[in-house]
mmCIF file of C-alpha atoms and ligand atoms in Angstrom:
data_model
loop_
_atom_site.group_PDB
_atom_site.id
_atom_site.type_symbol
_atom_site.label_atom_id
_atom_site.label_comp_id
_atom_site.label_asym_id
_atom_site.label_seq_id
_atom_site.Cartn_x
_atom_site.Cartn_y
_atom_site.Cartn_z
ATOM 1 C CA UNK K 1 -20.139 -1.139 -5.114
ATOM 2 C CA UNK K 2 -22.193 2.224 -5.204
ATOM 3 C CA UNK K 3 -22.020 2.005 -1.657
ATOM 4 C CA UNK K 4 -18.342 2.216 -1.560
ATOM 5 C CA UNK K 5 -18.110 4.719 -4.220
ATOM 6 C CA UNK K 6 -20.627 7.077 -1.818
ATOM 7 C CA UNK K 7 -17.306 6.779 0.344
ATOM 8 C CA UNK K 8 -15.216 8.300 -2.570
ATOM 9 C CA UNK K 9 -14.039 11.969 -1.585
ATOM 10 C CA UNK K 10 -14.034 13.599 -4.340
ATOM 11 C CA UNK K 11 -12.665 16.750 -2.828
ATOM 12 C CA UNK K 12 -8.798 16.201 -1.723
ATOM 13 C CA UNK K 13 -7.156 18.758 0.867
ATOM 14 C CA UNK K 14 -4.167 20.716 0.311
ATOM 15 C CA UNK K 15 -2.434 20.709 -3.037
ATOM 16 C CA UNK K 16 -4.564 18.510 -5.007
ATOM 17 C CA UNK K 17 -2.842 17.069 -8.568
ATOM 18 C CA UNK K 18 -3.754 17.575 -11.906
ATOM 19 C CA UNK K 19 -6.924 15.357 -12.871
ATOM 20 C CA UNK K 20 -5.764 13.570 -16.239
ATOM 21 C CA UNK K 21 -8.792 12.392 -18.774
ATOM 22 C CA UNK K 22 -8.605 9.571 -20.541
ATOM 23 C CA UNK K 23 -10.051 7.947 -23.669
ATOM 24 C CA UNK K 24 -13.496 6.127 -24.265
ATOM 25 C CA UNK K 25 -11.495 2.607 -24.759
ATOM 26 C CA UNK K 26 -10.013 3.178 -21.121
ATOM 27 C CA UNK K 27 -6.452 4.394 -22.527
ATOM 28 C CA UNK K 28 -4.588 6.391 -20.899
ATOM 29 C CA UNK K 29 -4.616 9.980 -22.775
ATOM 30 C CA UNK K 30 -1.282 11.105 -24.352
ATOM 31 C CA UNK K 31 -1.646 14.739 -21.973
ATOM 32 C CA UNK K 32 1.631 14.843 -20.203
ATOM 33 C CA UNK K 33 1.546 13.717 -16.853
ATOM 34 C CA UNK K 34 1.348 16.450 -13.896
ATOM 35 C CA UNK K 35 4.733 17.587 -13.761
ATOM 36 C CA UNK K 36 4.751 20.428 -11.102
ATOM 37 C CA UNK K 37 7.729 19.348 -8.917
ATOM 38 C CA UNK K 38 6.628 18.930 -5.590
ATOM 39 C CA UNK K 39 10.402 17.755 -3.433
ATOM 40 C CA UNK K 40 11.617 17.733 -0.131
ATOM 41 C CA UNK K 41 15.437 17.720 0.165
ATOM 42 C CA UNK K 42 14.333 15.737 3.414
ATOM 43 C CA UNK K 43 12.879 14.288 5.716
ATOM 44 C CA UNK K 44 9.885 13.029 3.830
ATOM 45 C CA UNK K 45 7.295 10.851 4.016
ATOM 46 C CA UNK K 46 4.652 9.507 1.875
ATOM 47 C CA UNK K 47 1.781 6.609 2.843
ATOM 48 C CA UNK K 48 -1.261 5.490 1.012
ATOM 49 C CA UNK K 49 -4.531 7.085 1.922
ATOM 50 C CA UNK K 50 -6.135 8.592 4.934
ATOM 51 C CA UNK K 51 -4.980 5.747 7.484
ATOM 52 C CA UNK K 52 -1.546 6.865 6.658
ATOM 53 C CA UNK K 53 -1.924 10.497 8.695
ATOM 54 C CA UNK K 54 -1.380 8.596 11.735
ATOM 55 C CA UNK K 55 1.478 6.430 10.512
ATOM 56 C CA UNK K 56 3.155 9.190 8.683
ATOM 57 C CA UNK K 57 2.758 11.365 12.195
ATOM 58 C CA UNK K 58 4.745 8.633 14.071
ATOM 59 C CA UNK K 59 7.399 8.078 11.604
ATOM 60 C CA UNK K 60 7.839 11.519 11.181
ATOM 61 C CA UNK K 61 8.353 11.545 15.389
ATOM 62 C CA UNK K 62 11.266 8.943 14.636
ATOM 63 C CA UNK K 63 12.883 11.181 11.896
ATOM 64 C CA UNK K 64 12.517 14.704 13.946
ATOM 65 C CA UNK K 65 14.468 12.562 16.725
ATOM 66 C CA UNK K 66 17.240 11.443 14.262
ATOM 67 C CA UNK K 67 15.943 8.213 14.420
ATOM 68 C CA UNK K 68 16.662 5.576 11.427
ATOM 69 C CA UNK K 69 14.262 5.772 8.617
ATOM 70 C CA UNK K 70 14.002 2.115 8.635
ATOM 71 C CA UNK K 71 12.647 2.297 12.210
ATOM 72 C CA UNK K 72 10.408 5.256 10.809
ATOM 73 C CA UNK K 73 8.755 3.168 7.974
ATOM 74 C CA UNK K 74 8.541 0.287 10.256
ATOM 75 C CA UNK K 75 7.101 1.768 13.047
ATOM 76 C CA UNK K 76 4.839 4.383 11.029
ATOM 77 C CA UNK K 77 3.141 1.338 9.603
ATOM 78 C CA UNK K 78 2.835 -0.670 12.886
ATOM 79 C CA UNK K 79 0.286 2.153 14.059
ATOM 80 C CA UNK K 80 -2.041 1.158 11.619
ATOM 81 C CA UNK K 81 -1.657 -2.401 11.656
ATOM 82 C CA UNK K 82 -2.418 -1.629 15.527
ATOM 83 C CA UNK K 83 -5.929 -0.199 14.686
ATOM 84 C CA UNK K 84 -9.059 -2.871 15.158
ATOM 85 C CA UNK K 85 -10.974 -0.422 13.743
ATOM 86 C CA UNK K 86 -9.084 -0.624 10.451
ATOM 87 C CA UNK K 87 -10.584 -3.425 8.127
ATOM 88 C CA UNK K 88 -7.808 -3.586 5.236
ATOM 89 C CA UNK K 89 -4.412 -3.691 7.762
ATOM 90 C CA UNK K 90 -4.133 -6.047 10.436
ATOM 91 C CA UNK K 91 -6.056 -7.998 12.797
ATOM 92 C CA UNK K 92 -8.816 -6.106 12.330
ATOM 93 C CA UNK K 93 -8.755 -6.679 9.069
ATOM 94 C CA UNK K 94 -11.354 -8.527 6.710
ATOM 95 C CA UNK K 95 -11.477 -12.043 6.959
ATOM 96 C CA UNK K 96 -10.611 -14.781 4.078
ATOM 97 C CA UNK K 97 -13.804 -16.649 2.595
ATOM 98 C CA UNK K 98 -12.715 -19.366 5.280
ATOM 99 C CA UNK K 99 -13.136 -16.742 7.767
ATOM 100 C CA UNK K 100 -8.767 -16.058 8.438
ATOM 101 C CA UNK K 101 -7.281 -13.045 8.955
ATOM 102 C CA UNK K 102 -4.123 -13.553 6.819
ATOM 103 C CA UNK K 103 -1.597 -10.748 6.752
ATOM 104 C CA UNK K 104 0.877 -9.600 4.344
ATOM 105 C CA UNK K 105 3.878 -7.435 4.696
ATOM 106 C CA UNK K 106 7.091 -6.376 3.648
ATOM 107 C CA UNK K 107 9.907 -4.009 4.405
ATOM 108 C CA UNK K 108 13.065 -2.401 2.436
ATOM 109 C CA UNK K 109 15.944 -0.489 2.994
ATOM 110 C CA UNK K 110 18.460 2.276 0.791
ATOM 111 C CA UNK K 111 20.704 -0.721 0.166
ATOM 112 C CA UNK K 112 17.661 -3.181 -1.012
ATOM 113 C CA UNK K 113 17.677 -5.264 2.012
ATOM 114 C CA UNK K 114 14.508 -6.689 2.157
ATOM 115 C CA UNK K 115 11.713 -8.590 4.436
ATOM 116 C CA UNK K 116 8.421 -10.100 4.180
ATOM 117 C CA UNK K 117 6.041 -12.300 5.500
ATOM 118 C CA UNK K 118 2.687 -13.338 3.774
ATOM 119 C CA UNK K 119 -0.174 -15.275 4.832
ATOM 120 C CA UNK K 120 0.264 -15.237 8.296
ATOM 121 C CA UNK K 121 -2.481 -15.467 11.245
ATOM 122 C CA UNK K 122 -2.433 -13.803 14.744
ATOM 123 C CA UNK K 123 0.364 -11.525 14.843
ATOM 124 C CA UNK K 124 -0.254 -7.902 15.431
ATOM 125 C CA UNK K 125 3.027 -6.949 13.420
ATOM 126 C CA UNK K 126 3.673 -8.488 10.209
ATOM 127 C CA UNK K 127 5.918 -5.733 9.300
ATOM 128 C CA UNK K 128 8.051 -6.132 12.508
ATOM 129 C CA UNK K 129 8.121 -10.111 11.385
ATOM 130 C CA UNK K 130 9.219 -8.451 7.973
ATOM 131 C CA UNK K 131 12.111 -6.506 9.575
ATOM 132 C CA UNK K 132 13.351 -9.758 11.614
ATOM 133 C CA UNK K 133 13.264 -11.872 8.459
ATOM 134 C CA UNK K 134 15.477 -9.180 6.923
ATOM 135 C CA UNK K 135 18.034 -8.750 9.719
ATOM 136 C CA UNK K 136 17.746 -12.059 11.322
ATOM 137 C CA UNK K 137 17.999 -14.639 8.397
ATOM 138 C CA UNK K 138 19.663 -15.329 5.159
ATOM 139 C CA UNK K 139 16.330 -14.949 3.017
ATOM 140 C CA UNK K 140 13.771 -12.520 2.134
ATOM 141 C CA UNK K 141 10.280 -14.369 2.780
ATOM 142 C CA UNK K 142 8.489 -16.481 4.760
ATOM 143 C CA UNK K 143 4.855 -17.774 4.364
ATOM 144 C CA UNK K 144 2.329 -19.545 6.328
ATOM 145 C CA UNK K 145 2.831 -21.936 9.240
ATOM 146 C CA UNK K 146 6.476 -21.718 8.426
ATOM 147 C CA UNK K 147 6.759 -18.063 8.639
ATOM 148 C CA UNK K 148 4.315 -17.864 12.021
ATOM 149 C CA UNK K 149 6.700 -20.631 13.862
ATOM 150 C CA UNK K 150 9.398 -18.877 13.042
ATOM 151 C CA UNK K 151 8.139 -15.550 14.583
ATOM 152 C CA UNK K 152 7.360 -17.496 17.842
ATOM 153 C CA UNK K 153 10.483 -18.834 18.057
ATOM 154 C CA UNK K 154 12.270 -15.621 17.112
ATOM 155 C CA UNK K 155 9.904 -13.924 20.185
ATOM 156 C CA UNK K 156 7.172 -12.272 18.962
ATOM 157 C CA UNK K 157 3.551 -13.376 20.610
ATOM 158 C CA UNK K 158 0.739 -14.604 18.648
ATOM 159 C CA UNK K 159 -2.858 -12.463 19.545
ATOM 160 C CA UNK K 160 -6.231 -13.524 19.196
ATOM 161 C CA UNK K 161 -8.806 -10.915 18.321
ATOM 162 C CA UNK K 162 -11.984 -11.462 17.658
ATOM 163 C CA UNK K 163 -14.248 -8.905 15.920
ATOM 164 C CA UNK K 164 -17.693 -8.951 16.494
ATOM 165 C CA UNK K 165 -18.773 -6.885 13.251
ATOM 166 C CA UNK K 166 -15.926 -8.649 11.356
ATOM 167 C CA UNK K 167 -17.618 -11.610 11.786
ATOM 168 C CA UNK K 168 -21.157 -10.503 10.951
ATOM 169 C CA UNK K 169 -19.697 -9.206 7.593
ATOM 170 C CA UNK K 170 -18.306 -12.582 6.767
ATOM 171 C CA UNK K 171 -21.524 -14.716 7.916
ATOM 172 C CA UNK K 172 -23.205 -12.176 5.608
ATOM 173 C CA UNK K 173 -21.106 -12.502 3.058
ATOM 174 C CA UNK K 174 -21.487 -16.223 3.113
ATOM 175 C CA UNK K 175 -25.324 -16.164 2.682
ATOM 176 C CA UNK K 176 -24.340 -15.518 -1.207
ATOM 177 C CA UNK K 177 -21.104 -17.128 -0.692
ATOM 178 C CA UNK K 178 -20.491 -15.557 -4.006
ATOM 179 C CA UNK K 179 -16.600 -15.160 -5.103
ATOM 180 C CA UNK K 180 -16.131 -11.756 -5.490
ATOM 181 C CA UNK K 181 -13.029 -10.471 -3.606
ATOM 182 C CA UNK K 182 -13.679 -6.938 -2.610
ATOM 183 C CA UNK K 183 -10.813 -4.329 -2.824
ATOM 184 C CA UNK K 184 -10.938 -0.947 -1.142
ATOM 185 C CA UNK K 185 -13.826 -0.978 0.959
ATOM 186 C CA UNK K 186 -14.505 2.598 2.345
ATOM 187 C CA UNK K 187 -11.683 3.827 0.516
ATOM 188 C CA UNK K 188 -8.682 2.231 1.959
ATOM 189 C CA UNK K 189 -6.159 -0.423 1.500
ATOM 190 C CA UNK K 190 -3.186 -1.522 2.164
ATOM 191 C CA UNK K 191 -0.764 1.159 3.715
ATOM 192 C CA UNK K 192 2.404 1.462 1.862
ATOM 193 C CA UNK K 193 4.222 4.150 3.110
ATOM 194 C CA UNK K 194 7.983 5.457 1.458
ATOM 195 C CA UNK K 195 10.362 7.702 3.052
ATOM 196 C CA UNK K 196 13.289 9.733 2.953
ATOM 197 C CA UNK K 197 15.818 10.784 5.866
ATOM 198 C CA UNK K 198 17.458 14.238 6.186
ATOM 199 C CA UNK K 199 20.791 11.909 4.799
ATOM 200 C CA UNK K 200 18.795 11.139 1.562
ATOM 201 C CA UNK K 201 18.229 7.749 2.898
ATOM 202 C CA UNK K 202 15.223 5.506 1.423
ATOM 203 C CA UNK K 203 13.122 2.692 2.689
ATOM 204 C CA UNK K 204 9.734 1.296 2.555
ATOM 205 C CA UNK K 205 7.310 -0.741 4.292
ATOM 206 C CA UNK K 206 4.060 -2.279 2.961
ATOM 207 C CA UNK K 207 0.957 -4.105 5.314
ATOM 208 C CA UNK K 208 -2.417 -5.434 4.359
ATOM 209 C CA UNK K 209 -5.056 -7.663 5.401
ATOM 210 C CA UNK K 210 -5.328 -8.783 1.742
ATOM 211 C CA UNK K 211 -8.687 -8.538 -0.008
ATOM 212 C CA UNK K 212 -11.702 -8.918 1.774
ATOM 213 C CA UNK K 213 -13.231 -12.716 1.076
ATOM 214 C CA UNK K 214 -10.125 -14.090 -1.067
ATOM 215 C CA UNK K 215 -9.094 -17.636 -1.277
ATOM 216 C CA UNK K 216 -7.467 -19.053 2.289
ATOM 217 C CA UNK K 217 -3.714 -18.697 0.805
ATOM 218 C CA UNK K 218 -3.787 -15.866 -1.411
ATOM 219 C CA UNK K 219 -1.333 -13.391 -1.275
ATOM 220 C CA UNK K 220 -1.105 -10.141 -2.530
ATOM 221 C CA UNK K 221 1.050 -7.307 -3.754
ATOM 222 C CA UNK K 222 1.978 -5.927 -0.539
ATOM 223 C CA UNK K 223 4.632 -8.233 0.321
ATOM 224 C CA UNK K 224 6.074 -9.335 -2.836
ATOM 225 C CA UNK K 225 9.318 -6.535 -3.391
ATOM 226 C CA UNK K 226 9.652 -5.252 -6.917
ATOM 227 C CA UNK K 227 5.110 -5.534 -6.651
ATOM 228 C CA UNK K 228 3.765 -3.882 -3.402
ATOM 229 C CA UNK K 229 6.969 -1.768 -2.885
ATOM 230 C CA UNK K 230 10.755 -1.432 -4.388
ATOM 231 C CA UNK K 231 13.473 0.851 -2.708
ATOM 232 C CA UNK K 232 16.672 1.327 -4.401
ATOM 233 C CA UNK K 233 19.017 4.096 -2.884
ATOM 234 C CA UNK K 234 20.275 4.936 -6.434
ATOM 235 C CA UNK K 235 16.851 5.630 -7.821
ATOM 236 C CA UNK K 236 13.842 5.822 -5.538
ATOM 237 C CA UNK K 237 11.315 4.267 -3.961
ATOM 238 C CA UNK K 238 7.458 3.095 -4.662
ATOM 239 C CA UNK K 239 4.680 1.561 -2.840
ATOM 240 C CA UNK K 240 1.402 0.491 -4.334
ATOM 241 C CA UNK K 241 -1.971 0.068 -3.251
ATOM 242 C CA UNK K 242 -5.424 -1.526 -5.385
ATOM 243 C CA UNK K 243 -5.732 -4.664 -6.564
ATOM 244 C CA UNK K 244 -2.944 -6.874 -5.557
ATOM 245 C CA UNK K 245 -2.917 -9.076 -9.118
ATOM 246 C CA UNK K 246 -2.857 -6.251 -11.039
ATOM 247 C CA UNK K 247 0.158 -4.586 -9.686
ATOM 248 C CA UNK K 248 1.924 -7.782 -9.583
ATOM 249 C CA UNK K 249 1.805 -8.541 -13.313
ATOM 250 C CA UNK K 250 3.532 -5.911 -14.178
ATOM 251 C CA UNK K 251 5.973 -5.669 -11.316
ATOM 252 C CA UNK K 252 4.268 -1.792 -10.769
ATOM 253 C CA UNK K 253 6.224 -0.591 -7.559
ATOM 254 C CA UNK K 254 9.842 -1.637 -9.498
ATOM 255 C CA UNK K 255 8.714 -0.737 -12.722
ATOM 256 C CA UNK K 256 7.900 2.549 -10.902
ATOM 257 C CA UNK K 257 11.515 3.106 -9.913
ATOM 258 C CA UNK K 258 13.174 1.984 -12.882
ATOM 259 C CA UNK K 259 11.604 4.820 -14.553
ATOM 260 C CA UNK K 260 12.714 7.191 -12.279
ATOM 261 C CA UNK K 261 16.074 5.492 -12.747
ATOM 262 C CA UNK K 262 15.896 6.970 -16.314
ATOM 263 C CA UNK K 263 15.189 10.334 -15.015
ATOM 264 C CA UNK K 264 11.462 10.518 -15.459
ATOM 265 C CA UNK K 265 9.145 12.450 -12.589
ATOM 266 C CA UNK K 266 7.419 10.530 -10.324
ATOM 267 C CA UNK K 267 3.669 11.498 -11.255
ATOM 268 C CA UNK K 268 4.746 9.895 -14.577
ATOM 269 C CA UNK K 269 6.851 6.972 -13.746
ATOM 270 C CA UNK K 270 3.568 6.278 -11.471
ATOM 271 C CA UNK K 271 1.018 7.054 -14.327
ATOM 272 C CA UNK K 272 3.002 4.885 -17.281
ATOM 273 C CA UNK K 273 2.845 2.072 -14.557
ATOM 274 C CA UNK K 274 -1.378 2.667 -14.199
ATOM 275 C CA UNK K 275 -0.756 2.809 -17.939
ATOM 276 C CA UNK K 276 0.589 -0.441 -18.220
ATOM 277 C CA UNK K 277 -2.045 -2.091 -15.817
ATOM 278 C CA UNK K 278 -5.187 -0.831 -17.988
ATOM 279 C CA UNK K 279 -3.344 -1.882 -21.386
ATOM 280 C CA UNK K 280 -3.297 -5.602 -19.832
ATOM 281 C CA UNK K 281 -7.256 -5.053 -18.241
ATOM 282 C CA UNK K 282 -9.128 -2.958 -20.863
ATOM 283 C CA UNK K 283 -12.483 -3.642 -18.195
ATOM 284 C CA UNK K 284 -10.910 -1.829 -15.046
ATOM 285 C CA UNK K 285 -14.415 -1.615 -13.488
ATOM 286 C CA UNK K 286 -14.140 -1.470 -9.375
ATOM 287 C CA UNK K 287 -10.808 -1.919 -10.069
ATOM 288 C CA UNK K 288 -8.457 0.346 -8.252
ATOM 289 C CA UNK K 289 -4.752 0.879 -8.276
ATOM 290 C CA UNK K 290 -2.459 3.627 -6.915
ATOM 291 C CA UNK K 291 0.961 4.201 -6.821
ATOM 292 C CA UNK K 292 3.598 6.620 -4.718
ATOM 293 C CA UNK K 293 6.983 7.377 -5.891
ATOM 294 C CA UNK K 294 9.830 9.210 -4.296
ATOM 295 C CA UNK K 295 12.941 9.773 -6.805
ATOM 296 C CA UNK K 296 16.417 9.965 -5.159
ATOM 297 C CA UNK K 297 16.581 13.472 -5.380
ATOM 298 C CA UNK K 298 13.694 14.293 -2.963
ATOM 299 C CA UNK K 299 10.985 14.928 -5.883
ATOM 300 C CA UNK K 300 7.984 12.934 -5.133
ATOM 301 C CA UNK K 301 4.349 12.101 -6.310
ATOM 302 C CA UNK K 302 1.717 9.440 -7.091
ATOM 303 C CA UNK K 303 -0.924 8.315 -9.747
ATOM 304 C CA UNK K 304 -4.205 6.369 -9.854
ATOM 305 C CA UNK K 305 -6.073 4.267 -11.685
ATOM 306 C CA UNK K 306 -9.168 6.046 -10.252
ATOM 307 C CA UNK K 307 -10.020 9.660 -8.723
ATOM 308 C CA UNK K 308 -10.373 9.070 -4.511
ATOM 309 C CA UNK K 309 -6.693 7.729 -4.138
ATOM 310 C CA UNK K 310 -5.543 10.362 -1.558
ATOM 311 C CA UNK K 311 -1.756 9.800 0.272
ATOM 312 C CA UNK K 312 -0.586 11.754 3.994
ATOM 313 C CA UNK K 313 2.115 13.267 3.326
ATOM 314 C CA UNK K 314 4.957 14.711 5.793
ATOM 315 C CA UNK K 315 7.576 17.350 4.602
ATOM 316 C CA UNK K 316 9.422 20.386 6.992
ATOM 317 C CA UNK K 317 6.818 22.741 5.739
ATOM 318 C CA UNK K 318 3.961 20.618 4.746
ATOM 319 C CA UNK K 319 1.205 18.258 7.169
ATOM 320 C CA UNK K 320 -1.256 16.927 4.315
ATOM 321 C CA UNK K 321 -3.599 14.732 2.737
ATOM 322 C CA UNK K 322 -3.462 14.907 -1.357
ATOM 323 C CA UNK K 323 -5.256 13.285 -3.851
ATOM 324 C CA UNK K 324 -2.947 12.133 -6.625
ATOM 325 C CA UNK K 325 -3.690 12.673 -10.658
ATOM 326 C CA UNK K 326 -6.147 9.975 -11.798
ATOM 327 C CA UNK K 327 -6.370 8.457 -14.896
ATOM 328 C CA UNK K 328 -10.344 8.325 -14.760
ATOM 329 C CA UNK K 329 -13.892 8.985 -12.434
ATOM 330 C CA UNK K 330 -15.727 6.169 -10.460
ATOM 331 C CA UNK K 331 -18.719 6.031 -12.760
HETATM 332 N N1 LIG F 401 -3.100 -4.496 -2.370
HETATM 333 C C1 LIG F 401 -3.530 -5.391 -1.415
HETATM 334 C C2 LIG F 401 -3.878 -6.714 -1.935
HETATM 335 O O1 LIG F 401 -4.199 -6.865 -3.092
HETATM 336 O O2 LIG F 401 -3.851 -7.643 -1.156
#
């Protein structure tokens, strides 16, 4: 894990939150969270760490056209999950321990429509599997073999890749064939990326390659709504990245926007849900989670469990990558 920590920027670009301590049992510290108000009336988009510049640059091409931001999310996303060179989205991703790629994904819109697809093999676009489910079918989610037949038969074309290094990792990994799921290698993750329309419209997309080495069949966060992301046009929206269990537990991406529902900033609607995580862990060690928020009235922001977490933001006047507030340092 050193290794992967080496990877850890500690220096963030452009406005860089507040750094929050915490104590030595691993609680979160009573400071208040960061609450300079960062907002964009709109357009606006948010996406989980550096991967997300690109996505964020072609959903914000889809906005600036007056394009839908559910085609923004979707397609923003869909860059990355086009990358081979990106092990955490994709088919480039990290393999299972069984040696599977098995994708997760999910999308949402301002009326909490909803899509997702988990554990599926050889498709390039989860997310766009997502959207279909959404628009095409009476249900939210499909998994496995059922989910993949249905996107052949709904037209979308399986793809083999295979990854030379990918494969080396995995027949490395095996040697020890220890079970140790791995989380944020080189400092990336899932992308999750949240965004606003000049209208005030919200939606969401989330797409991972799942944890490097997990069980054939586990899913994650990403494509669970209400875990890996929640949209509600009355409130906000959230995305989370990190350890898929954790955020699931406690429902972090809806608990999230509930607390925005109440009125609370994002940076601390995102830190009380970190909060909640390490009160149910007290040993967080290599354990990351992040979350981004947008509230409904354009204010926006993020929180980690750990410093590193950076997000690409998009605004009119703003082209950035910012680290959120943390709650503590890689050791
Ligand atoms: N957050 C990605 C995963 O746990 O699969």
């Amino acid at each position: 894990m050193h290794d992967r920590r080496q990877f850890i920027k500690l220096a963030s670009i452009g406005s860089a939150a507040l750094a929050i301590g915490c104590g030595a049992d691993g609680s979160v510290d009573q400071k208040p969270a960061p609450t300079r108000t960062e907002k964009s009336e709109g357009p606006l988009v948010l996406s989980t760490w550096r991967h997300g510049v690109a996505a964020n640059a072609k959903a914000w091409e889809v906005l600036r056209a007056g394009g839908n931001v559910l085609d923004a999310v979707e397609q923003g996303v869909a860059v990355v999950e086009s990358d081979l060179t990106n092990r955490s989205v994709g088919l480039g991703g990290m393999p299972d321990r069984d040696g599977h790629v098995t994708l997760d994904a999910c999308i949402q819109d301002h009326e909490g429509r909803a899509g997702a697809v988990a554990f599926v093999q050889r498709f390039e676009h989860p997310i766009s599997i997502a959207r279909a489910v959404m628009e095409r079918t009476p249900h939210v989610m499909l998994v496995g073999a059922g989910a993949e037949r249905w996107a052949l038969e709904n037209g979308f074309a399986p793809r083999d890749v295979e990854i030379p290094e990918v494969r080396a990792k995995w027949q490395e990994w095996l040697k020890q064939g220890q079970y140790k799921p791995v989380v944020n290698i080189e400092n990336h993750d899932t992308i999750g990326m949240i965004a606003m329309d000049a209208q005030g419209r919200l939606a969401g997309s989330c797409t991972t390659s799942g944890m490097a080495f997990k069980v054939h069949g586990r899913v994650g966060d990403s494509p669970i709504i209400g875990a890996g992301l929640f949209v509600d046009g009355e409130a906000g929206a959230a995305c989370a990245t990190g350890v898929g269990e954790l955020v699931i537990r406690t429902a972090g991406s809806h608990t999230v926007v509930e607390l925005m529902r109440q009125g609370m900033h994002p940076n601390a609607a995102c830190k009380e849900a970190v909060r909640r995580i390490i009160k149910q862990n007290p040993d967080m060690t290599d354990k990351q989670v992040g979350f981004l928020a947008i509230r409904k009235d354009g204010v926006y922001g993020g929180f980690s469990v750990y410093n590193g977490f950076e997000y690409a933001l998009n605004t009119p006047d703003r082209t950035e990558l910012v680290e959120t507030a943390f709650d503590r340092k890689w050791a």
